[in-house]
């Protein structure tokens, strides 16, 4: 069985984070491994508090897994601290981890910070260790310095983020008005992935970014090329929103 590792935060309500990532891995028939960077206290309404795991302990969790398992893909989500971002960059390099999907989590949907003030810089550095980086519009603006109001500006930001060193940039367009379009850039060409705007219960759905990035990591673990993994993960996300809605 192929394996995928999520390095992310725990969400007791199961909508985001480790819990939802493991469900995604399982849906794609991949064995899920998980390294916890932080605990959160939250429900579907809001994140109320976080407790961040120290980088030395994050490292111990990864070491134990690498000793036993071959890891076919990695999804990186909420890191909790810039020190944890640096620790993740080190383990990716040290163990030569491949198929890394970096979900650039800065804050919760409701605006609770999920990394510290140096987080943007730390994630910029981590970007060059990633196969696919998956910012939403506010995250892409923070990482690129480009203000995004149109799909063309998404493409401009994607070029800036590509310069940080990932193999692919996927900017998720859900925050723009109108039909959502995600933009994928590989340094040569842009692919646009139009999607349906699926209505969940108003304001109570969180974790879409987690589900998408975990789905992409599962696809890569299964040997899918990036474009196919993105398309399949988008299909999975729409299905989960409809079912959980
Ligand atoms: O959706 C971002 C996110 C990631 N990881 C965890 C979260 C959230 C948002 O609430 O709680 C653990």
PDB file of C-alpha atoms and ligand atoms in Angstrom:
ATOM      1  CA  UNK A   1       0.000   0.000   0.000  1.00  0.00           C
ATOM      2  CA  UNK A   2       1.238   3.495  -0.826  1.00  0.00           C
ATOM      3  CA  UNK A   3       1.711   5.887   2.083  1.00  0.00           C
ATOM      4  CA  UNK A   4       1.135   9.603   2.549  1.00  0.00           C
ATOM      5  CA  UNK A   5       2.265  11.607   5.562  1.00  0.00           C
ATOM      6  CA  UNK A   6       0.413  14.680   6.779  1.00  0.00           C
ATOM      7  CA  UNK A   7       2.380  17.133   8.895  1.00  0.00           C
ATOM      8  CA  UNK A   8      -0.335  19.425  10.249  1.00  0.00           C
ATOM      9  CA  UNK A   9      -2.441  20.600  13.170  1.00  0.00           C
ATOM     10  CA  UNK A  10      -5.167  18.641  14.952  1.00  0.00           C
ATOM     11  CA  UNK A  11      -8.776  19.806  14.602  1.00  0.00           C
ATOM     12  CA  UNK A  12     -11.045  18.127  17.187  1.00  0.00           C
ATOM     13  CA  UNK A  13     -14.112  18.906  15.064  1.00  0.00           C
ATOM     14  CA  UNK A  14     -12.574  16.941  12.195  1.00  0.00           C
ATOM     15  CA  UNK A  15     -13.338  19.550   9.538  1.00  0.00           C
ATOM     16  CA  UNK A  16      -9.717  20.514   8.902  1.00  0.00           C
ATOM     17  CA  UNK A  17      -6.219  19.414   9.779  1.00  0.00           C
ATOM     18  CA  UNK A  18      -4.904  15.952  10.543  1.00  0.00           C
ATOM     19  CA  UNK A  19      -8.316  14.371  10.985  1.00  0.00           C
ATOM     20  CA  UNK A  20      -9.634  15.424   7.595  1.00  0.00           C
ATOM     21  CA  UNK A  21      -6.313  14.650   5.888  1.00  0.00           C
ATOM     22  CA  UNK A  22      -6.413  11.046   7.109  1.00  0.00           C
ATOM     23  CA  UNK A  23      -9.953  10.654   5.792  1.00  0.00           C
ATOM     24  CA  UNK A  24      -8.807  11.976   2.397  1.00  0.00           C
ATOM     25  CA  UNK A  25      -5.863   9.566   2.291  1.00  0.00           C
ATOM     26  CA  UNK A  26      -8.152   6.699   3.151  1.00  0.00           C
ATOM     27  CA  UNK A  27     -10.638   7.690   0.416  1.00  0.00           C
ATOM     28  CA  UNK A  28      -7.827   7.514  -2.145  1.00  0.00           C
ATOM     29  CA  UNK A  29      -6.729   4.094  -0.867  1.00  0.00           C
ATOM     30  CA  UNK A  30      -3.487   5.392   0.628  1.00  0.00           C
ATOM     31  CA  UNK A  31      -2.153   4.493   4.093  1.00  0.00           C
ATOM     32  CA  UNK A  32      -2.145   7.681   6.175  1.00  0.00           C
ATOM     33  CA  UNK A  33       0.653   8.658   8.536  1.00  0.00           C
ATOM     34  CA  UNK A  34       0.445  11.809  10.649  1.00  0.00           C
ATOM     35  CA  UNK A  35       2.835  14.100  12.479  1.00  0.00           C
ATOM     36  CA  UNK A  36       1.146  16.698  14.675  1.00  0.00           C
ATOM     37  CA  UNK A  37       2.564  20.231  14.734  1.00  0.00           C
ATOM     38  CA  UNK A  38      -0.058  21.734  17.026  1.00  0.00           C
ATOM     39  CA  UNK A  39      -3.337  21.169  18.796  1.00  0.00           C
ATOM     40  CA  UNK A  40      -6.295  23.464  18.296  1.00  0.00           C
ATOM     41  CA  UNK A  41      -9.438  24.009  20.352  1.00  0.00           C
ATOM     42  CA  UNK A  42     -12.210  24.663  17.860  1.00  0.00           C
ATOM     43  CA  UNK A  43     -15.582  23.669  16.523  1.00  0.00           C
ATOM     44  CA  UNK A  44     -17.249  24.438  13.209  1.00  0.00           C
ATOM     45  CA  UNK A  45     -17.766  28.030  14.375  1.00  0.00           C
ATOM     46  CA  UNK A  46     -14.214  29.165  15.151  1.00  0.00           C
ATOM     47  CA  UNK A  47     -10.705  28.322  16.316  1.00  0.00           C
ATOM     48  CA  UNK A  48     -10.439  29.396  19.975  1.00  0.00           C
ATOM     49  CA  UNK A  49      -6.892  28.453  20.949  1.00  0.00           C
ATOM     50  CA  UNK A  50      -3.785  26.622  19.793  1.00  0.00           C
ATOM     51  CA  UNK A  51      -0.974  24.777  21.524  1.00  0.00           C
ATOM     52  CA  UNK A  52       2.140  24.421  19.393  1.00  0.00           C
ATOM     53  CA  UNK A  53       4.364  21.317  19.555  1.00  0.00           C
ATOM     54  CA  UNK A  54       8.087  22.177  19.872  1.00  0.00           C
ATOM     55  CA  UNK A  55      10.204  21.550  16.737  1.00  0.00           C
ATOM     56  CA  UNK A  56      12.382  19.001  18.569  1.00  0.00           C
ATOM     57  CA  UNK A  57       9.307  16.837  19.219  1.00  0.00           C
ATOM     58  CA  UNK A  58       8.012  17.308  15.669  1.00  0.00           C
ATOM     59  CA  UNK A  59      11.360  15.957  14.545  1.00  0.00           C
ATOM     60  CA  UNK A  60      11.110  12.902  16.830  1.00  0.00           C
ATOM     61  CA  UNK A  61       7.737  12.042  15.299  1.00  0.00           C
ATOM     62  CA  UNK A  62       9.145  12.161  11.761  1.00  0.00           C
ATOM     63  CA  UNK A  63      12.282  10.203  12.711  1.00  0.00           C
ATOM     64  CA  UNK A  64      10.182   7.350  14.112  1.00  0.00           C
ATOM     65  CA  UNK A  65       8.085   7.104  10.948  1.00  0.00           C
ATOM     66  CA  UNK A  66      10.985   7.320   8.520  1.00  0.00           C
ATOM     67  CA  UNK A  67      12.684   4.435  10.342  1.00  0.00           C
ATOM     68  CA  UNK A  68       9.755   2.148   9.595  1.00  0.00           C
ATOM     69  CA  UNK A  69       7.880   3.371   6.506  1.00  0.00           C
ATOM     70  CA  UNK A  70       8.647   4.327   2.950  1.00  0.00           C
ATOM     71  CA  UNK A  71       6.844   7.670   2.544  1.00  0.00           C
ATOM     72  CA  UNK A  72       5.408   8.159  -0.948  1.00  0.00           C
ATOM     73  CA  UNK A  73       4.064  11.703  -0.483  1.00  0.00           C
ATOM     74  CA  UNK A  74       3.859  14.412   2.146  1.00  0.00           C
ATOM     75  CA  UNK A  75       1.223  17.049   2.799  1.00  0.00           C
ATOM     76  CA  UNK A  76       2.318  19.995   4.954  1.00  0.00           C
ATOM     77  CA  UNK A  77      -0.495  22.010   6.546  1.00  0.00           C
ATOM     78  CA  UNK A  78      -0.738  24.126   9.706  1.00  0.00           C
ATOM     79  CA  UNK A  79       2.750  24.454  11.183  1.00  0.00           C
ATOM     80  CA  UNK A  80       1.953  26.476  14.305  1.00  0.00           C
ATOM     81  CA  UNK A  81       5.316  28.269  14.360  1.00  0.00           C
ATOM     82  CA  UNK A  82       8.056  29.409  12.012  1.00  0.00           C
ATOM     83  CA  UNK A  83      10.439  27.173  14.014  1.00  0.00           C
ATOM     84  CA  UNK A  84       8.291  24.204  12.974  1.00  0.00           C
ATOM     85  CA  UNK A  85       8.436  25.364   9.341  1.00  0.00           C
ATOM     86  CA  UNK A  86      12.227  25.334   9.549  1.00  0.00           C
ATOM     87  CA  UNK A  87      12.185  21.880  11.188  1.00  0.00           C
ATOM     88  CA  UNK A  88       9.998  20.559   8.348  1.00  0.00           C
ATOM     89  CA  UNK A  89      12.354  22.011   5.711  1.00  0.00           C
ATOM     90  CA  UNK A  90      15.231  20.196   7.448  1.00  0.00           C
ATOM     91  CA  UNK A  91      13.520  16.791   7.570  1.00  0.00           C
ATOM     92  CA  UNK A  92      12.434  17.040   3.933  1.00  0.00           C
ATOM     93  CA  UNK A  93      16.042  17.672   2.969  1.00  0.00           C
ATOM     94  CA  UNK A  94      17.611  15.195   5.377  1.00  0.00           C
ATOM     95  CA  UNK A  95      15.353  12.292   4.374  1.00  0.00           C
ATOM     96  CA  UNK A  96      14.977  13.279   0.716  1.00  0.00           C
ATOM     97  CA  UNK A  97      11.168  13.305   1.018  1.00  0.00           C
ATOM     98  CA  UNK A  98       9.447  13.533  -2.383  1.00  0.00           C
ATOM     99  CA  UNK A  99       5.999  14.587  -3.624  1.00  0.00           C
ATOM    100  CA  UNK A 100       5.624  17.348  -1.050  1.00  0.00           C
ATOM    101  CA  UNK A 101       2.372  19.333  -1.172  1.00  0.00           C
ATOM    102  CA  UNK A 102       2.663  22.574   0.810  1.00  0.00           C
ATOM    103  CA  UNK A 103      -0.627  24.086   1.948  1.00  0.00           C
ATOM    104  CA  UNK A 104       0.448  27.563   3.045  1.00  0.00           C
ATOM    105  CA  UNK A 105      -1.740  27.855   6.148  1.00  0.00           C
ATOM    106  CA  UNK A 106      -1.455  31.284   7.754  1.00  0.00           C
ATOM    107  CA  UNK A 107      -4.769  31.674   9.566  1.00  0.00           C
ATOM    108  CA  UNK A 108      -8.120  29.943   9.973  1.00  0.00           C
ATOM    109  CA  UNK A 109     -11.109  30.812   7.802  1.00  0.00           C
ATOM    110  CA  UNK A 110     -12.311  32.934  10.729  1.00  0.00           C
ATOM    111  CA  UNK A 111      -8.971  34.794  10.994  1.00  0.00           C
ATOM    112  CA  UNK A 112      -7.311  33.027  13.966  1.00  0.00           C
ATOM    113  CA  UNK A 113      -3.502  32.979  13.370  1.00  0.00           C
ATOM    114  CA  UNK A 114      -2.191  29.438  12.843  1.00  0.00           C
ATOM    115  CA  UNK A 115       1.493  30.456  12.583  1.00  0.00           C
ATOM    116  CA  UNK A 116       3.540  33.266  14.166  1.00  0.00           C
ATOM    117  CA  UNK A 117       4.599  36.630  12.719  1.00  0.00           C
ATOM    118  CA  UNK A 118       7.652  35.191  10.952  1.00  0.00           C
ATOM    119  CA  UNK A 119       5.469  32.545   9.301  1.00  0.00           C
ATOM    120  CA  UNK A 120       5.303  34.089   5.838  1.00  0.00           C
ATOM    121  CA  UNK A 121       9.085  34.266   5.595  1.00  0.00           C
ATOM    122  CA  UNK A 122       9.486  30.712   6.935  1.00  0.00           C
ATOM    123  CA  UNK A 123       6.931  29.368   4.442  1.00  0.00           C
ATOM    124  CA  UNK A 124       8.637  31.255   1.606  1.00  0.00           C
ATOM    125  CA  UNK A 125      11.817  29.309   2.482  1.00  0.00           C
ATOM    126  CA  UNK A 126       9.946  26.015   2.740  1.00  0.00           C
ATOM    127  CA  UNK A 127       8.443  26.613  -0.724  1.00  0.00           C
ATOM    128  CA  UNK A 128      11.571  25.490  -2.531  1.00  0.00           C
ATOM    129  CA  UNK A 129      11.307  22.050  -0.942  1.00  0.00           C
ATOM    130  CA  UNK A 130       7.799  21.549  -2.312  1.00  0.00           C
ATOM    131  CA  UNK A 131       6.470  19.827  -5.408  1.00  0.00           C
ATOM    132  CA  UNK A 132       3.178  21.726  -5.303  1.00  0.00           C
ATOM    133  CA  UNK A 133       2.418  24.827  -3.219  1.00  0.00           C
ATOM    134  CA  UNK A 134      -1.294  25.565  -2.778  1.00  0.00           C
ATOM    135  CA  UNK A 135      -1.992  29.116  -1.501  1.00  0.00           C
ATOM    136  CA  UNK A 136      -5.457  30.643  -1.512  1.00  0.00           C
ATOM    137  CA  UNK A 137      -5.807  34.275  -2.622  1.00  0.00           C
ATOM    138  CA  UNK A 138      -4.893  35.995   0.699  1.00  0.00           C
ATOM    139  CA  UNK A 139      -1.957  33.609   1.172  1.00  0.00           C
ATOM    140  CA  UNK A 140      -0.791  34.156  -2.423  1.00  0.00           C
ATOM    141  CA  UNK A 141      -0.944  37.925  -1.824  1.00  0.00           C
ATOM    142  CA  UNK A 142       1.125  37.573   1.367  1.00  0.00           C
ATOM    143  CA  UNK A 143       3.706  35.320  -0.301  1.00  0.00           C
ATOM    144  CA  UNK A 144       4.015  37.297  -3.562  1.00  0.00           C
ATOM    145  CA  UNK A 145       3.237  40.900  -2.621  1.00  0.00           C
ATOM    146  CA  UNK A 146       0.844  40.989  -5.607  1.00  0.00           C
ATOM    147  CA  UNK A 147      -2.676  42.281  -4.954  1.00  0.00           C
ATOM    148  CA  UNK A 148      -5.120  39.829  -6.574  1.00  0.00           C
ATOM    149  CA  UNK A 149      -8.518  40.817  -7.923  1.00  0.00           C
ATOM    150  CA  UNK A 150      -8.540  38.955 -11.268  1.00  0.00           C
ATOM    151  CA  UNK A 151      -7.409  35.641 -12.769  1.00  0.00           C
ATOM    152  CA  UNK A 152      -4.641  37.527 -14.626  1.00  0.00           C
ATOM    153  CA  UNK A 153      -3.360  38.809 -11.271  1.00  0.00           C
ATOM    154  CA  UNK A 154      -3.484  35.234  -9.949  1.00  0.00           C
ATOM    155  CA  UNK A 155      -1.156  34.304 -12.831  1.00  0.00           C
ATOM    156  CA  UNK A 156       1.165  37.207 -12.003  1.00  0.00           C
ATOM    157  CA  UNK A 157       1.313  36.103  -8.340  1.00  0.00           C
ATOM    158  CA  UNK A 158       1.892  32.488  -9.442  1.00  0.00           C
ATOM    159  CA  UNK A 159       5.023  33.589 -11.321  1.00  0.00           C
ATOM    160  CA  UNK A 160       6.356  35.368  -8.211  1.00  0.00           C
ATOM    161  CA  UNK A 161       5.657  32.334  -6.026  1.00  0.00           C
ATOM    162  CA  UNK A 162       7.199  29.999  -8.618  1.00  0.00           C
ATOM    163  CA  UNK A 163      10.413  32.023  -8.219  1.00  0.00           C
ATOM    164  CA  UNK A 164      10.566  30.804  -4.581  1.00  0.00           C
ATOM    165  CA  UNK A 165      11.418  27.359  -6.000  1.00  0.00           C
ATOM    166  CA  UNK A 166       8.450  24.950  -5.956  1.00  0.00           C
ATOM    167  CA  UNK A 167       7.866  22.743  -9.027  1.00  0.00           C
ATOM    168  CA  UNK A 168       4.198  23.762  -9.357  1.00  0.00           C
ATOM    169  CA  UNK A 169       2.115  26.623  -7.976  1.00  0.00           C
ATOM    170  CA  UNK A 170      -1.632  26.093  -7.534  1.00  0.00           C
ATOM    171  CA  UNK A 171      -3.451  29.294  -6.553  1.00  0.00           C
ATOM    172  CA  UNK A 172      -7.005  28.597  -5.402  1.00  0.00           C
ATOM    173  CA  UNK A 173      -9.459  31.179  -6.676  1.00  0.00           C
ATOM    174  CA  UNK A 174     -12.355  30.591  -4.275  1.00  0.00           C
ATOM    175  CA  UNK A 175     -11.935  33.991  -2.581  1.00  0.00           C
ATOM    176  CA  UNK A 176     -12.555  35.908  -5.855  1.00  0.00           C
ATOM    177  CA  UNK A 177     -16.073  36.851  -6.891  1.00  0.00           C
ATOM    178  CA  UNK A 178     -17.852  34.772  -9.532  1.00  0.00           C
ATOM    179  CA  UNK A 179     -17.181  31.192 -10.587  1.00  0.00           C
ATOM    180  CA  UNK A 180     -14.038  29.982  -8.862  1.00  0.00           C
ATOM    181  CA  UNK A 181     -11.014  29.216 -11.047  1.00  0.00           C
ATOM    182  CA  UNK A 182      -7.829  27.646  -9.710  1.00  0.00           C
ATOM    183  CA  UNK A 183      -4.616  28.424 -11.580  1.00  0.00           C
ATOM    184  CA  UNK A 184      -1.762  25.914 -11.914  1.00  0.00           C
ATOM    185  CA  UNK A 185       1.673  27.102 -13.096  1.00  0.00           C
ATOM    186  CA  UNK A 186       4.734  24.940 -13.773  1.00  0.00           C
ATOM    187  CA  UNK A 187       7.104  27.687 -14.929  1.00  0.00           C
ATOM    188  CA  UNK A 188       6.095  27.231 -18.563  1.00  0.00           C
ATOM    189  CA  UNK A 189       2.363  27.184 -18.894  1.00  0.00           C
ATOM    190  CA  UNK A 190      -0.787  27.983 -16.988  1.00  0.00           C
ATOM    191  CA  UNK A 191      -3.662  25.557 -16.578  1.00  0.00           C
ATOM    192  CA  UNK A 192      -7.004  26.845 -15.378  1.00  0.00           C
ATOM    193  CA  UNK A 193      -9.257  24.568 -13.347  1.00  0.00           C
ATOM    194  CA  UNK A 194     -12.761  25.975 -13.265  1.00  0.00           C
ATOM    195  CA  UNK A 195     -14.911  24.635 -10.459  1.00  0.00           C
ATOM    196  CA  UNK A 196     -18.486  24.771  -9.323  1.00  0.00           C
ATOM    197  CA  UNK A 197     -19.156  26.989  -6.302  1.00  0.00           C
ATOM    198  CA  UNK A 198     -20.671  24.382  -4.041  1.00  0.00           C
ATOM    199  CA  UNK A 199     -22.850  25.734  -1.272  1.00  0.00           C
ATOM    200  CA  UNK A 200     -22.124  24.333   2.163  1.00  0.00           C
ATOM    201  CA  UNK A 201     -24.079  25.477   5.215  1.00  0.00           C
ATOM    202  CA  UNK A 202     -23.366  29.216   5.115  1.00  0.00           C
ATOM    203  CA  UNK A 203     -20.195  30.098   7.001  1.00  0.00           C
ATOM    204  CA  UNK A 204     -19.857  26.738   8.708  1.00  0.00           C
ATOM    205  CA  UNK A 205     -17.601  24.889   6.323  1.00  0.00           C
ATOM    206  CA  UNK A 206     -13.869  24.956   6.995  1.00  0.00           C
ATOM    207  CA  UNK A 207     -10.960  22.821   5.889  1.00  0.00           C
ATOM    208  CA  UNK A 208     -11.414  23.019   2.113  1.00  0.00           C
ATOM    209  CA  UNK A 209      -7.697  23.778   1.676  1.00  0.00           C
ATOM    210  CA  UNK A 210      -6.756  20.813   3.858  1.00  0.00           C
ATOM    211  CA  UNK A 211      -8.978  18.433   1.900  1.00  0.00           C
ATOM    212  CA  UNK A 212      -7.624  19.613  -1.459  1.00  0.00           C
ATOM    213  CA  UNK A 213      -3.946  19.442  -0.509  1.00  0.00           C
ATOM    214  CA  UNK A 214      -4.367  16.033   1.149  1.00  0.00           C
ATOM    215  CA  UNK A 215      -6.157  14.777  -1.968  1.00  0.00           C
ATOM    216  CA  UNK A 216      -3.317  16.005  -4.181  1.00  0.00           C
ATOM    217  CA  UNK A 217      -0.733  14.328  -1.923  1.00  0.00           C
ATOM    218  CA  UNK A 218      -2.708  11.065  -2.081  1.00  0.00           C
ATOM    219  CA  UNK A 219      -2.753  11.268  -5.883  1.00  0.00           C
ATOM    220  CA  UNK A 220       0.995  11.846  -6.016  1.00  0.00           C
ATOM    221  CA  UNK A 221       1.520   8.906  -3.642  1.00  0.00           C
ATOM    222  CA  UNK A 222      -0.478   6.816  -6.130  1.00  0.00           C
ATOM    223  CA  UNK A 223       1.852   7.918  -8.933  1.00  0.00           C
ATOM    224  CA  UNK A 224      -0.524  10.371 -10.613  1.00  0.00           C
ATOM    225  CA  UNK A 225       1.045  13.270 -12.516  1.00  0.00           C
ATOM    226  CA  UNK A 226       0.414  16.650 -10.831  1.00  0.00           C
ATOM    227  CA  UNK A 227      -2.335  17.880 -13.222  1.00  0.00           C
ATOM    228  CA  UNK A 228      -4.303  14.682 -12.801  1.00  0.00           C
ATOM    229  CA  UNK A 229      -3.804  14.670  -9.024  1.00  0.00           C
ATOM    230  CA  UNK A 230      -5.134  18.259  -8.858  1.00  0.00           C
ATOM    231  CA  UNK A 231      -8.183  17.460 -11.007  1.00  0.00           C
ATOM    232  CA  UNK A 232      -9.029  14.352  -8.962  1.00  0.00           C
ATOM    233  CA  UNK A 233      -8.511  16.155  -5.630  1.00  0.00           C
ATOM    234  CA  UNK A 234     -10.885  18.910  -6.790  1.00  0.00           C
ATOM    235  CA  UNK A 235     -13.514  16.286  -7.618  1.00  0.00           C
ATOM    236  CA  UNK A 236     -13.058  14.726  -4.186  1.00  0.00           C
ATOM    237  CA  UNK A 237     -13.357  18.136  -2.454  1.00  0.00           C
ATOM    238  CA  UNK A 238     -16.627  18.929  -4.242  1.00  0.00           C
ATOM    239  CA  UNK A 239     -18.002  15.555  -3.210  1.00  0.00           C
ATOM    240  CA  UNK A 240     -17.026  16.090   0.448  1.00  0.00           C
ATOM    241  CA  UNK A 241     -18.606  19.573   0.521  1.00  0.00           C
ATOM    242  CA  UNK A 242     -21.842  18.187  -0.930  1.00  0.00           C
ATOM    243  CA  UNK A 243     -21.921  15.326   1.553  1.00  0.00           C
ATOM    244  CA  UNK A 244     -20.818  17.239   4.661  1.00  0.00           C
ATOM    245  CA  UNK A 245     -22.449  20.529   3.557  1.00  0.00           C
TER     246      UNK A 245
HETATM  247  O1  LIG B   1      -7.956  25.457   7.086  1.00  0.00           O
HETATM  248  C1  LIG B   1      -6.780  25.788   7.747  1.00  0.00           C
HETATM  249  C2  LIG B   1      -6.550  24.937   8.938  1.00  0.00           C
HETATM  250  C3  LIG B   1      -5.535  24.038   8.925  1.00  0.00           C
HETATM  251  N1  LIG B   1      -5.264  23.227   9.958  1.00  0.00           N
HETATM  252  C4  LIG B   1      -5.989  23.270  11.084  1.00  0.00           C
HETATM  253  C5  LIG B   1      -7.034  24.162  11.176  1.00  0.00           C
HETATM  254  C6  LIG B   1      -7.334  25.018  10.079  1.00  0.00           C
HETATM  255  C7  LIG B   1      -8.447  25.932  10.149  1.00  0.00           C
HETATM  256  O2  LIG B   1      -9.215  25.981  11.065  1.00  0.00           O
HETATM  257  O3  LIG B   1      -7.741  24.176  12.290  1.00  0.00           O
HETATM  258  C8  LIG B   1      -5.678  22.347  12.204  1.00  0.00           C
END
